[in-house]
XYZ file of C-alpha atoms in Angstrom:
677
model
C -40.019 16.362 17.843
C -39.856 17.344 21.544
C -38.255 20.556 22.796
C -35.567 18.461 24.473
C -34.725 16.752 21.179
C -34.637 20.089 19.368
C -32.225 21.500 21.946
C -29.927 18.462 21.575
C -30.027 18.779 17.786
C -29.206 22.492 17.870
C -26.414 21.845 20.359
C -24.999 19.065 18.178
C -24.870 21.224 15.072
C -23.394 24.113 17.048
C -20.614 21.807 18.276
C -19.901 20.504 14.767
C -19.663 23.844 13.031
C -17.759 25.404 15.929
C -15.261 22.593 15.519
C -15.018 23.270 11.776
C -14.407 26.971 12.394
C -11.725 26.268 14.996
C -9.851 23.709 12.888
C -10.080 25.507 9.544
C -7.511 28.271 8.889
C -8.746 31.666 7.750
C -8.894 32.113 3.961
C -5.631 33.255 2.487
C -4.472 34.652 -0.810
C -4.941 32.841 -4.103
C -2.501 29.989 -4.703
C 0.654 30.329 -6.718
C 0.628 29.200 -10.317
C 1.294 25.493 -10.044
C 4.365 24.831 -12.120
C 4.904 21.090 -11.745
C 8.508 20.597 -12.676
C 9.948 17.170 -11.993
C 12.125 17.140 -8.862
C 15.684 16.611 -9.999
C 17.027 13.108 -9.555
C 20.468 14.526 -8.889
C 23.382 12.140 -9.252
C 24.984 13.602 -6.168
C 21.837 12.765 -4.211
C 21.876 9.113 -5.245
C 23.948 6.384 -3.679
C 24.836 2.870 -4.703
C 21.667 1.094 -3.573
C 23.507 -2.225 -3.340
C 25.385 -0.676 -0.408
C 22.100 0.243 1.284
C 19.841 -2.714 0.478
C 20.479 -6.421 0.144
C 18.320 -9.517 -0.279
C 18.550 -12.724 1.705
C 16.996 -15.924 0.359
C 16.195 -18.777 2.774
C 14.905 -22.133 1.522
C 11.885 -23.434 3.432
C 11.240 -27.151 3.694
C 8.229 -28.224 1.665
C 8.976 -26.188 -1.442
C 9.113 -22.469 -0.644
C 11.582 -19.654 -0.102
C 11.651 -16.750 2.313
C 12.865 -13.526 0.677
C 13.958 -10.750 3.033
C 15.087 -7.211 2.199
C 17.705 -5.891 4.636
C 18.562 -2.195 4.833
C 21.575 -0.408 6.240
C 20.022 2.058 8.658
C 22.725 4.679 8.988
C 20.475 6.735 11.251
C 20.719 4.211 14.079
C 23.215 4.409 16.899
C 24.343 0.854 17.526
C 27.176 -0.078 19.862
C 27.715 -3.278 17.889
C 28.047 -1.272 14.665
C 25.507 -3.612 13.090
C 23.372 -1.222 11.075
C 21.889 -3.885 8.799
C 18.261 -4.425 9.788
C 15.740 -6.839 8.166
C 12.690 -4.811 7.146
C 10.392 -6.849 4.883
C 10.008 -10.616 4.359
C 7.868 -12.307 1.690
C 7.101 -16.015 1.384
C 7.019 -17.533 -2.103
C 5.495 -21.006 -2.577
C 7.515 -22.658 -5.380
C 5.991 -26.182 -5.324
C 9.546 -27.590 -5.148
C 10.558 -26.636 -8.716
C 12.195 -23.846 -10.727
C 9.130 -23.088 -12.862
C 7.956 -19.531 -12.136
C 4.567 -20.214 -13.730
C 3.331 -22.189 -10.727
C 4.846 -19.951 -8.031
C 2.505 -18.204 -5.648
C 3.387 -15.256 -3.424
C 1.965 -15.700 0.037
C 2.643 -13.678 3.187
C 4.151 -10.213 3.587
C 5.815 -9.452 6.916
C 6.795 -5.826 7.584
C 9.150 -6.842 10.378
C 8.617 -3.613 12.341
C 4.900 -4.499 12.551
C 4.373 -6.312 15.838
C 1.750 -7.314 18.363
C 1.195 -4.422 20.804
C 1.713 -4.635 24.543
C -1.155 -4.688 27.039
C -0.408 -1.068 27.913
C -0.543 -0.045 24.254
C -3.813 -1.928 23.729
C -5.401 -0.239 26.719
C -4.314 3.232 25.584
C -5.521 2.537 22.024
C -9.054 2.003 23.334
C -9.240 5.365 25.143
C -11.345 7.845 23.113
C -9.608 11.101 22.179
C -6.248 9.837 23.436
C -3.912 10.805 20.609
C -0.395 10.028 21.821
C 2.240 7.315 22.133
C 2.615 5.514 25.471
C 6.059 3.986 25.136
C 7.867 1.248 23.239
C 7.536 -2.482 23.078
C 10.659 -3.762 24.782
C 10.255 -7.507 25.322
C 9.199 -9.852 22.542
C 7.865 -13.332 23.181
C 9.740 -15.020 20.336
C 6.473 -15.818 18.518
C 6.274 -15.701 14.739
C 5.556 -12.082 13.681
C 2.046 -11.298 12.414
C 1.862 -11.002 8.597
C 0.319 -7.783 7.323
C -1.239 -9.497 4.316
C -1.721 -12.782 2.483
C -1.136 -11.985 -1.194
C -2.761 -15.245 -2.256
C -6.046 -14.391 -0.489
C -6.483 -10.575 -0.555
C -10.275 -10.914 -0.447
C -10.041 -11.963 3.222
C -9.310 -8.355 4.183
C -12.490 -7.188 2.445
C -14.763 -9.655 4.222
C -13.101 -9.022 7.579
C -13.592 -5.258 7.223
C -17.243 -5.674 6.303
C -17.819 -8.162 9.123
C -16.224 -5.958 11.783
C -18.130 -2.921 10.512
C -21.405 -4.830 10.771
C -20.453 -6.163 14.205
C -19.626 -2.653 15.396
C -22.910 -1.166 14.175
C -25.233 -4.010 15.166
C -23.825 -5.401 18.415
C -21.456 -2.838 19.971
C -22.898 0.598 19.154
C -26.267 -0.015 20.884
C -24.508 -0.455 24.259
C -23.984 3.295 24.501
C -21.393 5.947 23.868
C -18.557 4.599 26.080
C -18.523 1.142 24.450
C -19.081 2.584 20.989
C -16.321 5.184 21.294
C -13.838 2.774 22.870
C -14.259 -0.054 20.343
C -14.300 2.189 17.283
C -11.209 4.066 18.522
C -9.373 0.779 19.042
C -10.284 -0.414 15.527
C -9.163 2.895 14.011
C -5.794 2.752 15.777
C -5.346 -0.875 14.714
C -6.088 -0.083 11.064
C -3.798 2.963 11.029
C -0.960 1.016 12.660
C -1.156 -1.753 10.063
C -1.443 0.751 7.231
C 1.598 2.760 8.347
C 3.790 -0.361 8.250
C 2.393 -1.422 4.895
C 3.344 2.029 3.566
C 6.881 1.564 4.876
C 7.076 -1.908 3.311
C 6.011 -0.357 -0.003
C 8.808 2.214 0.233
C 11.394 -0.483 1.003
C 10.269 -2.638 -1.929
C 10.247 0.366 -4.263
C 13.855 1.094 -3.285
C 14.852 -2.546 -3.725
C 13.312 -2.501 -7.199
C 15.842 0.183 -8.166
C 18.853 -1.933 -7.138
C 20.863 -2.838 -10.217
C 21.519 -6.476 -10.988
C 19.427 -9.613 -10.670
C 16.111 -9.107 -8.884
C 14.466 -11.864 -6.870
C 11.038 -10.768 -8.117
C 9.831 -10.614 -11.701
C 8.293 -7.399 -12.976
C 4.791 -8.847 -12.714
C 5.454 -10.122 -9.182
C 6.720 -6.739 -8.024
C 3.692 -5.033 -9.577
C 1.405 -7.545 -7.856
C 3.039 -7.052 -4.447
C 2.985 -3.265 -4.576
C -0.495 -3.002 -6.113
C -1.969 -5.351 -3.508
C -0.330 -3.387 -0.699
C -1.558 -0.093 -2.180
C -5.086 -1.489 -2.471
C -5.273 -2.306 1.252
C -6.291 1.340 1.653
C -9.444 0.687 -0.413
C -12.520 -0.971 1.099
C -12.961 -3.372 -1.815
C -9.328 -3.362 -2.930
C -8.923 -7.068 -2.220
C -11.486 -7.900 -4.911
C -9.573 -6.231 -7.751
C -8.823 -8.694 -10.531
C -5.202 -9.797 -10.991
C -5.165 -8.582 -14.612
C -5.780 -5.010 -13.428
C -3.027 -4.905 -10.823
C -0.197 -3.801 -13.091
C -2.271 -0.996 -14.644
C -3.298 0.207 -11.190
C 0.296 0.120 -9.970
C 1.551 2.144 -12.958
C -1.288 4.662 -12.613
C -0.759 5.082 -8.863
C 3.016 5.488 -9.039
C 2.674 8.022 -11.866
C 0.151 9.973 -9.795
C 2.444 9.972 -6.741
C 5.403 11.130 -8.836
C 3.364 13.986 -10.338
C 2.082 15.089 -6.926
C 5.598 15.152 -5.499
C 6.815 17.179 -8.476
C 4.036 19.730 -8.062
C 4.551 20.081 -4.306
C 8.314 20.349 -4.798
C 7.829 23.377 -7.028
C 5.098 24.960 -4.901
C 7.177 24.762 -1.744
C 10.364 25.937 -3.458
C 8.639 28.972 -4.979
C 6.927 29.938 -1.740
C 10.127 29.552 0.319
C 12.158 31.668 -2.102
C 9.406 34.311 -2.208
C 9.722 34.644 1.584
C 13.565 34.751 1.474
C 13.771 31.282 3.028
C 15.873 28.325 1.919
C 14.415 25.143 0.431
C 16.252 21.821 0.800
C 14.897 18.480 -0.493
C 15.313 15.299 1.556
C 15.754 12.295 -0.673
C 15.636 8.538 -0.443
C 18.763 6.605 -1.462
C 17.402 6.259 -5.023
C 17.285 10.068 -5.379
C 13.484 10.434 -5.152
C 12.424 13.470 -3.129
C 9.705 12.601 -0.622
C 10.202 15.400 1.943
C 11.768 18.845 2.199
C 13.183 21.206 4.827
C 12.748 24.975 4.944
C 15.526 26.993 6.609
C 16.162 30.610 7.538
C 19.525 32.351 7.743
C 20.373 34.059 11.029
C 21.845 36.941 9.048
C 18.529 37.393 7.216
C 16.705 37.418 10.549
C 18.590 40.581 11.466
C 18.266 42.264 8.060
C 14.564 41.496 7.498
C 13.350 41.946 11.080
C 9.701 43.066 11.068
C 9.138 42.310 7.362
C 5.757 41.250 6.016
C 5.106 37.554 5.540
C 2.566 35.284 3.852
C 2.119 31.858 5.378
C 0.370 30.401 2.335
C 1.550 26.779 1.849
C 4.146 27.170 4.637
C 1.632 27.215 7.534
C 4.195 28.403 10.082
C 4.458 31.628 12.079
C 6.190 34.727 10.715
C 9.956 34.187 11.225
C 10.742 37.909 10.819
C 8.775 38.923 13.933
C 9.480 35.879 16.100
C 11.602 36.840 19.113
C 12.468 33.181 19.714
C 14.494 33.101 16.502
C 16.437 36.220 17.474
C 17.755 34.284 20.493
C 17.441 30.769 19.112
C 18.629 28.056 21.497
C 17.704 25.078 19.348
C 19.508 23.311 16.533
C 21.706 25.502 14.293
C 23.714 24.287 11.326
C 26.710 26.115 9.899
C 27.080 25.972 6.124
C 29.521 27.588 3.723
C 28.782 29.506 0.538
C 30.932 31.138 -2.138
C 30.638 34.665 -3.498
C 27.720 33.619 -5.726
C 25.798 32.075 -2.828
C 26.398 28.464 -3.879
C 26.948 25.847 -1.181
C 30.601 24.772 -0.962
C 32.884 22.828 1.367
C 34.318 24.596 4.397
C 37.891 24.436 3.066
C 37.007 26.144 -0.255
C 38.955 29.420 -0.728
C 36.691 32.401 -0.058
C 34.009 30.280 1.609
C 31.814 32.249 3.994
C 30.101 30.584 6.985
C 26.321 30.990 7.227
C 24.341 29.906 10.263
C 21.029 28.267 9.345
C 18.010 27.557 11.552
C 15.485 24.883 10.500
C 11.917 26.155 10.459
C 9.795 23.269 9.196
C 9.791 19.870 7.497
C 7.176 18.967 4.875
C 5.867 15.862 3.111
C 5.417 16.089 -0.664
C 2.759 13.408 -1.217
C -0.491 15.303 -0.664
C -2.321 16.115 -3.940
C -2.990 19.795 -3.235
C -0.317 21.169 -0.938
C 2.880 20.185 0.895
C 1.856 18.847 4.305
C 3.524 20.229 7.425
C 5.062 17.399 9.470
C 7.472 19.163 11.842
C 7.397 22.772 13.057
C 10.636 23.413 14.945
C 9.108 26.328 16.871
C 5.671 24.871 17.621
C 5.310 21.109 18.090
C 1.541 21.409 18.486
C 1.104 23.108 15.089
C 1.471 19.940 12.958
C -0.172 17.807 15.636
C -3.420 19.769 15.599
C -3.458 19.425 11.816
C -2.841 15.710 12.229
C -5.638 15.521 14.814
C -8.182 17.527 12.804
C -9.566 14.607 10.812
C -9.644 12.213 13.789
C -11.327 14.718 16.134
C -13.992 15.601 13.603
C -14.774 11.970 12.828
C -14.698 10.845 16.467
C -17.031 13.584 17.690
C -19.582 13.225 14.912
C -19.665 9.429 14.897
C -18.861 8.335 18.443
C -20.363 11.172 20.496
C -23.136 12.650 18.354
C -23.874 9.438 16.394
C -24.106 11.335 13.106
C -22.972 9.964 9.775
C -22.939 11.447 6.284
C -25.367 8.769 5.145
C -27.807 9.171 8.038
C -28.154 12.958 8.182
C -28.733 15.094 5.105
C -27.715 18.414 6.777
C -24.475 16.896 8.022
C -23.829 15.292 4.630
C -24.196 18.671 2.899
C -22.114 20.498 5.521
C -19.310 17.931 5.503
C -19.276 17.801 1.696
C -18.923 21.591 1.458
C -16.221 21.585 4.146
C -14.211 18.834 2.427
C -14.606 20.575 -0.933
C -13.411 23.942 0.379
C -10.416 22.566 2.286
C -9.459 20.340 -0.640
C -10.001 22.922 -3.371
C -8.115 25.653 -1.537
C -5.281 23.296 -0.662
C -5.531 23.747 3.105
C -3.132 21.712 5.206
C -5.886 20.278 7.380
C -8.114 17.188 7.427
C -5.621 15.323 5.217
C -5.841 11.534 4.903
C -2.347 11.249 3.393
C -0.421 12.606 6.397
C -0.022 9.082 7.810
C 1.799 8.079 4.630
C 4.225 11.007 4.891
C 5.017 10.247 8.533
C 5.669 6.573 7.774
C 8.004 7.409 4.897
C 9.817 10.038 6.966
C 10.770 7.488 9.622
C 12.306 5.323 6.912
C 14.082 8.303 5.342
C 15.619 9.307 8.672
C 17.044 5.817 9.034
C 18.392 5.520 5.478
C 19.658 9.008 4.640
C 23.311 9.314 5.682
C 23.593 12.973 4.645
C 21.366 14.245 7.474
C 23.329 15.621 10.413
C 22.938 13.218 13.384
C 21.888 16.042 15.698
C 19.244 17.191 13.231
C 18.079 13.590 12.784
C 17.635 13.210 16.539
C 15.796 16.529 16.702
C 13.377 15.535 13.917
C 12.902 12.022 15.289
C 12.068 13.334 18.765
C 9.521 15.804 17.415
C 8.077 13.138 15.146
C 7.383 10.844 18.079
C 5.599 13.640 19.945
C 3.359 14.283 16.940
C 2.343 10.607 16.628
C -1.308 9.925 17.451
C -1.205 6.135 17.659
C -0.450 4.374 20.974
C 0.675 1.283 19.028
C 3.652 3.054 17.450
C 7.256 2.541 18.617
C 10.194 4.866 18.073
C 12.881 4.277 15.432
C 15.417 2.512 17.644
C 12.763 0.279 19.213
C 11.434 -0.661 15.760
C 14.897 -1.739 14.641
C 15.169 -3.974 17.684
C 11.673 -5.352 17.034
C 12.602 -6.089 13.405
C 15.748 -8.022 14.358
C 14.004 -10.091 17.027
C 10.971 -10.819 14.881
C 13.163 -11.896 11.972
C 15.014 -14.293 14.268
C 11.641 -15.691 15.377
C 10.527 -16.008 11.745
C 13.699 -17.915 10.818
C 13.190 -20.254 13.760
C 9.604 -20.820 12.656
C 10.799 -21.503 9.081
C 13.271 -24.158 10.282
C 10.764 -25.858 12.578
C 9.162 -28.918 10.846
C 5.912 -28.003 12.590
C 6.273 -24.332 11.732
C 6.246 -22.601 8.359
C 6.379 -25.791 6.283
C 3.328 -27.167 8.113
C 1.533 -23.855 7.633
C 2.414 -24.011 3.936
C 0.868 -27.469 3.637
C -2.343 -26.272 5.316
C -2.504 -23.338 2.928
C -2.153 -25.662 -0.056
C -4.968 -27.863 1.228
C -7.148 -24.757 1.572
C -6.153 -23.771 -1.964
C -7.611 -27.057 -3.213
C -11.090 -26.119 -1.969
C -12.207 -24.218 -5.136
C -11.098 -27.197 -7.237
C -13.350 -29.558 -5.302
C -16.545 -27.660 -4.547
C -19.255 -25.720 -6.348
C -19.693 -21.949 -6.126
C -22.481 -22.313 -3.540
C -20.333 -24.504 -1.317
C -17.437 -22.049 -1.597
C -19.695 -19.187 -0.484
C -20.767 -21.235 2.535
C -17.146 -21.917 3.515
C -16.224 -18.225 3.131
C -19.136 -17.153 5.325
C -18.144 -19.714 7.952
C -14.601 -18.343 7.897
C -15.781 -14.753 8.447
C -18.277 -15.629 11.173
C -15.636 -17.604 13.053
C -13.226 -14.624 12.976
C -10.980 -16.555 10.605
C -10.669 -19.577 12.885
C -12.464 -21.963 10.537
C -10.742 -22.601 7.216
C -11.990 -25.428 5.029
C -9.116 -27.645 3.911
C -9.154 -30.723 1.725
C -7.545 -33.981 2.778
C -3.850 -34.354 1.995
C -3.344 -36.558 -1.092
C -0.247 -37.732 -2.953
C -1.262 -35.825 -6.096
C -1.985 -32.511 -4.305
C 1.080 -30.697 -5.619
C 0.544 -31.992 -9.168
C -3.032 -30.717 -9.178
C -1.982 -27.351 -7.743
C 0.736 -27.156 -10.399
C -1.847 -27.480 -13.183
C -4.306 -25.094 -11.524
C -1.690 -22.393 -10.906
C -0.239 -22.654 -14.397
C -3.739 -22.426 -15.861
C -4.274 -19.233 -13.852
C -0.916 -17.912 -15.037
C -1.600 -18.531 -18.735
C -5.220 -17.395 -18.488
C -4.186 -14.092 -16.904
C -1.563 -13.618 -19.598
C -4.117 -14.196 -22.386
C -6.550 -11.798 -20.690
C -3.809 -9.183 -20.562
C -3.164 -9.656 -24.292
C -6.889 -9.539 -25.079
C -7.556 -6.278 -23.210
C -4.540 -4.445 -24.649
C -5.221 -1.878 -27.372
C -1.829 -2.477 -29.007
C -1.281 -4.775 -31.980
C -0.870 -8.331 -30.766
C 2.013 -9.035 -33.152
C 3.893 -5.885 -32.103
C 3.340 -5.616 -28.347
C 3.568 -9.288 -27.353
C 5.767 -12.295 -27.943
C 3.887 -14.695 -30.225
C 5.775 -17.682 -28.826
C 4.463 -16.848 -25.330
C 0.914 -16.540 -26.662
C 1.232 -19.844 -28.521
C 2.601 -21.592 -25.436
C -0.270 -20.270 -23.289
C -2.879 -21.366 -25.844
C -1.357 -24.829 -26.118
C -1.289 -25.295 -22.325
C -4.942 -24.292 -22.034
C -5.810 -26.652 -24.884
C -4.024 -29.518 -23.122
C -6.041 -28.859 -19.934
C -9.299 -27.717 -21.496
C -11.434 -29.684 -19.054
C -10.191 -27.419 -16.235
C -10.013 -24.091 -18.114
C -12.349 -21.248 -17.147
C -14.849 -19.154 -19.077
C -12.386 -16.255 -18.807
C -9.822 -18.270 -20.759
C -12.396 -18.930 -23.501
C -13.362 -15.257 -23.733
C -9.745 -14.085 -23.915
C -8.908 -16.722 -26.538
C -11.821 -15.608 -28.731
C -10.764 -11.944 -28.500
C -7.206 -12.796 -29.492
C -8.541 -14.717 -32.500
C -10.388 -11.625 -33.762
C -7.427 -9.279 -33.207
C -4.462 -11.254 -34.499
C -3.391 -11.564 -38.125
C -1.118 -14.545 -37.519
C -2.606 -17.719 -39.008
C -0.789 -20.051 -36.605
C -2.066 -18.145 -33.569
C -5.595 -18.217 -34.999
C -5.450 -21.985 -35.461
C -4.187 -22.353 -31.875
C -7.106 -20.197 -30.679
C -9.638 -22.405 -32.458
C -8.009 -25.544 -31.077
C -8.132 -24.142 -27.535
C -11.808 -23.186 -27.879
C -12.520 -26.686 -29.132
C -10.927 -28.319 -26.092
C -12.181 -25.924 -23.404
C -15.114 -27.762 -21.889
C -17.637 -25.034 -21.041
C -20.548 -23.273 -22.733
C -18.621 -20.031 -23.153
C -16.065 -21.716 -25.416
C -18.849 -23.365 -27.456
C -20.659 -20.043 -27.900
C -17.468 -18.291 -28.999
C -16.815 -20.988 -31.596
C -20.399 -20.608 -32.824
C -19.977 -16.819 -33.179
C -16.793 -17.295 -35.203
C -18.478 -19.828 -37.499
C -21.339 -17.365 -38.144
C -19.208 -14.226 -38.532
C -19.697 -13.103 -42.132
C -16.809 -10.637 -41.857
C -14.335 -13.541 -41.651
C -12.949 -15.498 -44.589
C -14.933 -18.601 -45.407
C -11.911 -20.742 -44.574
C -11.980 -19.652 -40.919
C -15.742 -20.035 -40.654
C -15.563 -23.528 -42.083
C -12.709 -24.445 -39.736
C -14.652 -23.140 -36.721
C -17.710 -25.118 -37.848
C -15.636 -28.281 -38.208
C -14.212 -27.752 -34.731
C -17.735 -27.358 -33.364
C -18.679 -30.747 -34.786
C -15.471 -32.287 -33.457
C -16.195 -30.731 -30.064
C -19.660 -32.323 -30.018
C -18.176 -35.713 -30.809
C -15.676 -35.351 -27.955
C -18.209 -33.987 -25.436
C -19.178 -37.313 -23.895
C -15.611 -38.565 -23.290
C -14.636 -35.183 -21.769
C -17.633 -35.250 -19.428
C -16.738 -38.760 -18.332
C -13.166 -37.669 -17.680
C -14.325 -34.761 -15.525
C -16.666 -36.992 -13.546
C -13.918 -39.493 -12.959
C -11.485 -36.778 -11.846
C -13.960 -35.295 -9.394
C -14.917 -38.554 -7.795
C -11.405 -39.361 -6.666
C -10.651 -35.941 -5.131
C -9.990 -35.814 -1.442
C -12.889 -34.636 0.725
C -12.827 -33.471 4.326
């Protein structure tokens, strides 16, 4: 290694660890005991969600429906007094019937998610430019970009991998300016999409709590939310459908527990410092954020007192001269003799002037995250920037990665461990989620004083790092205009209905081609940046074939769910539903998958119902693949079973052999008449 190289290496490491020292707060006292009480879902905090959210259903020609959740955004100032804003639209392909078994959820449109302006695109490509550059004012009337296709989540995985490879192989070798610019643009694009997916998740979670008939079944809602949650994972699009509901339940439970823990941590710390803790809640009563206040009377009484900033991460209020002559927002509240909050006209009520100090998000696993510091706007912004600055310098300037440099890998691992273990409000990946939810909360929560809402919203926009972002009022305008464009596209015969037909023809591809051919078509799609999509020719029986294929998927997934459950089949599941699924698979055994055969065999071994067992054997007999034959053979040779069942399985094996030739001929005939491109 040359002396020049050694000097560069030493300089690089000096820069990295200097950056870590600057961004990392000094060690503080040991954390409070973490008492994770559940945040109260107070009745007085909840509102009638039907007055806040409503669903609109639009029929789309060709056999689909557009489902849109509208929200009453009380936080908007609108001269027309029209506070209802469309926020999320989802397309459901119904194949022109009322049968939910063959429905397929397609596109998700967070209607505030829009194509950026030229100015925003240019700013998003500038390295180390962490700020907004203005709002998108004029829309072209084009159909809004969907954030995700629920029917093809694997596309996101391949696109991510392709762009990562393209960045590393073709763009990075051109030097630091090109490398830094392109990677910064991609990062801003990904964060912008993710922030609007997070907001769509929050809207759908609220809609799920609306009492009355829901447009989505429980499994559909779990699928939508799990798929949206998994967009944050590199290989999330490859997760099997049968695991979605479990992942959704696990993730929502984890989020609820983290909020409960942070609620209690922040409340205890605020009370220990003689400050006032106030939760900010969504319309369903769930606490996602919290405010910390100080009384002006306490500022005079406790002037010069000691203070611990652990978990609060704000400057000492008792020695801050700015608070003694505070010119910012002040709210007057009224308390009774016992210190309880009361209305102003209550006898004996005493006015108390309160100053907001900080606003926190409750979603981070270790500590409440500081989102707004009313005395120091840069305080939360530098915490927000810490992760981006560290990653941008190491990757784009110094060209160091955790996987290419052992010293950096060890140093970064120790740094992440220390900041995570000690619960430091720095280098947090979840801050984007808290900011996205806060914008929605400001729009929905009617109890927040309008002046305070404007104050928080203004500070929130100054903290934003992404040039693609628009402010709250601009997003509402974008949502209305994009929804109008989406409705126009849905009514156009060459619009959404034509797109739906093309999607169905693409859906036929796995039914027509071998696994090798499918891989080739997927690779061609990725290499063409999604421009090439293999579609089969339109045939008169297309919808009938899709009906069978979708219903087979539906019943197969249901049987796999039954098979993997640890509960008793007869207790946890409806036997009529199991019987109906087995019968459908038996009727279409020539098209059933190996997964259906495996699930059917597991159900046979776990059930005690004779009728269900006979249906399992009949399904295995008619499923035309080697997996079904092998499962029948195992049952016939299982000495632990009664002889009656072994004999019946053996008889079905012989009957299956006799039927093999006709089934093969049927399959050959079916394949030969399928439409080809």
